[in-house]
mmCIF file of C-alpha atoms in Angstrom:
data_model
loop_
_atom_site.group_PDB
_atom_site.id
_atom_site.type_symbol
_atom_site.label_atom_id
_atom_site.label_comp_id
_atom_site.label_asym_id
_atom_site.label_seq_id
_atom_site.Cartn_x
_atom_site.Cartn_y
_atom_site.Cartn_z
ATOM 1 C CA UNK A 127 -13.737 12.902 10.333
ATOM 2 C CA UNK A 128 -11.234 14.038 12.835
ATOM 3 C CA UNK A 129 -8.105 11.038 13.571
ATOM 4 C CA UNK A 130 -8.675 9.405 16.466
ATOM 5 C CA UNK A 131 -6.095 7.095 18.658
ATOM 6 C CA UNK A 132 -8.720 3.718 17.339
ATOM 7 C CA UNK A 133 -8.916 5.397 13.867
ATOM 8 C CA UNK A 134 -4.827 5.835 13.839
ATOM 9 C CA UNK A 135 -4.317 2.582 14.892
ATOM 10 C CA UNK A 136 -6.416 0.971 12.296
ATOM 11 C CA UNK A 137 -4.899 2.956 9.588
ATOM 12 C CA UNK A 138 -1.411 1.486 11.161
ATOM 13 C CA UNK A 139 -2.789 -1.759 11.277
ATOM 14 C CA UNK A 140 -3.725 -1.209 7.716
ATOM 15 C CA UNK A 141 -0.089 -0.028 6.767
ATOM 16 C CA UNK A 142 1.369 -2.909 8.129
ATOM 17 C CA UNK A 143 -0.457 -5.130 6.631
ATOM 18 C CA UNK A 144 0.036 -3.473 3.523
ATOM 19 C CA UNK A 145 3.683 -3.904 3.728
ATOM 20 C CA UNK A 146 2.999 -7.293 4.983
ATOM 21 C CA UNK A 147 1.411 -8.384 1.026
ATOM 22 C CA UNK A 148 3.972 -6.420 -0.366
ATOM 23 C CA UNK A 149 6.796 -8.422 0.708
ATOM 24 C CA UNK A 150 4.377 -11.596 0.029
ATOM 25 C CA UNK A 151 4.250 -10.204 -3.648
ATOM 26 C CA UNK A 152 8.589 -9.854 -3.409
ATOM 27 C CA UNK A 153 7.955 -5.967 -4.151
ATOM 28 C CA UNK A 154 10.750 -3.499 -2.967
ATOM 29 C CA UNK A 155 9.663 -2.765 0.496
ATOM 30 C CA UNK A 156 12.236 0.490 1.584
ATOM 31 C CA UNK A 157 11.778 2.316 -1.397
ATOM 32 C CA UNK A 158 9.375 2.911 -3.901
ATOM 33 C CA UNK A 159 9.861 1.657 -7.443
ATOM 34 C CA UNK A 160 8.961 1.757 -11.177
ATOM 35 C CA UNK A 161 8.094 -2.267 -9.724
ATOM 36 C CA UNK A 162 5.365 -0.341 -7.614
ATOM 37 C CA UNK A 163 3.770 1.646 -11.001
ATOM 38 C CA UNK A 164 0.502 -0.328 -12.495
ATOM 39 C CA UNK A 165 -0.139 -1.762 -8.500
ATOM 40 C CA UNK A 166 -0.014 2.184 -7.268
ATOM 41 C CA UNK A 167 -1.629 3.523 -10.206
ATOM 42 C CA UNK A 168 -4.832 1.043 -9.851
ATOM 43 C CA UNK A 169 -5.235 1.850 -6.416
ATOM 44 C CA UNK A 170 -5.086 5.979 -7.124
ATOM 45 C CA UNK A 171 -1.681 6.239 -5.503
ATOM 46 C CA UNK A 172 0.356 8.766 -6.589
ATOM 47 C CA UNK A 173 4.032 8.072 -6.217
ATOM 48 C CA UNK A 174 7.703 8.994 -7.090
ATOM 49 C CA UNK A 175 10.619 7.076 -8.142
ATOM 50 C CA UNK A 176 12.601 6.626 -4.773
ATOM 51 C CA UNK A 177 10.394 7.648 -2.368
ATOM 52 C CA UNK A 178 10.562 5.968 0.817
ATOM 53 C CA UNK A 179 8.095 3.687 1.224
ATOM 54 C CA UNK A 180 7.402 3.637 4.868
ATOM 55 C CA UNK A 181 6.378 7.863 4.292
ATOM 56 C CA UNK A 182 4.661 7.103 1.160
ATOM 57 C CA UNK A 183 2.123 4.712 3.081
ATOM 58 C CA UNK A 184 1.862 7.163 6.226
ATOM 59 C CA UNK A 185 0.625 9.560 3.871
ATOM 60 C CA UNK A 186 -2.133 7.880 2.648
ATOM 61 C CA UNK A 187 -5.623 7.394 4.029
ATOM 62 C CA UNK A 188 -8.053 4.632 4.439
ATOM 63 C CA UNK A 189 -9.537 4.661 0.866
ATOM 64 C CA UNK A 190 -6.195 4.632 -0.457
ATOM 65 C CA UNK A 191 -5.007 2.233 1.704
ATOM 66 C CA UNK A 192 -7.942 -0.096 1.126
ATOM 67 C CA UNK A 193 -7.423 0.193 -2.429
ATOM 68 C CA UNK A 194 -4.005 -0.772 -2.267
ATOM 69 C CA UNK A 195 -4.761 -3.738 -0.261
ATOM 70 C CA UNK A 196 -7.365 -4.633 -2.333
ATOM 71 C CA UNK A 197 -5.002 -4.220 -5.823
ATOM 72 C CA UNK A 198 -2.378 -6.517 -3.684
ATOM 73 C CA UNK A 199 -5.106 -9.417 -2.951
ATOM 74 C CA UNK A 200 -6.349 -8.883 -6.717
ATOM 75 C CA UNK A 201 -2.831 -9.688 -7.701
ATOM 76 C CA UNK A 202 -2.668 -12.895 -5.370
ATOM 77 C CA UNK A 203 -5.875 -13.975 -7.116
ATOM 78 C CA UNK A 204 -4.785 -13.660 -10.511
ATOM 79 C CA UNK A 205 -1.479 -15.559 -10.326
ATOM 80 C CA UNK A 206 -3.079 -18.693 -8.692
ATOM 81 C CA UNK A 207 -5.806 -18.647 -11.811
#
């Protein structure tokens, strides 16, 4: 499926938000971190020890990005059991 200017905007949309749970979750948000391991891992992520973290989540695409979202909201759930 070829990017187009809705798709790209969704997947920034996506991004942001993202970032957004990160920071909820008090995760490093400028560079990536050994903090970042089991949540990146789950989602199929594969990452470096400091790696920006703005280019890490450009690179990645909707199914990654969805599964990182959905690790983040996973984590929200299991803290308030």
């Amino acid at each position: 499926m070829a990017d187009t200017p809705h798709s790209n905007n969704g997947l920034q949309h996506l991004r942001w938000f993202a970032e957004s749970l990160m920071r909820d979750a008090e995760l490093p948000d400028r560079q990536v971190t050994v903090m970042h391991r089991d949540l990146f891992r789950r989602a199929g992520i594969q990452w470096r020890d400091g790696q920006d973290l703005v280019e890490l989540l450009a690179s990645l695409d909707l199914q990654q990005l969805s599964g990182l979202i959905s690790q983040l909201r996973d984590g929200d759930d299991d803290e308030e059991e």
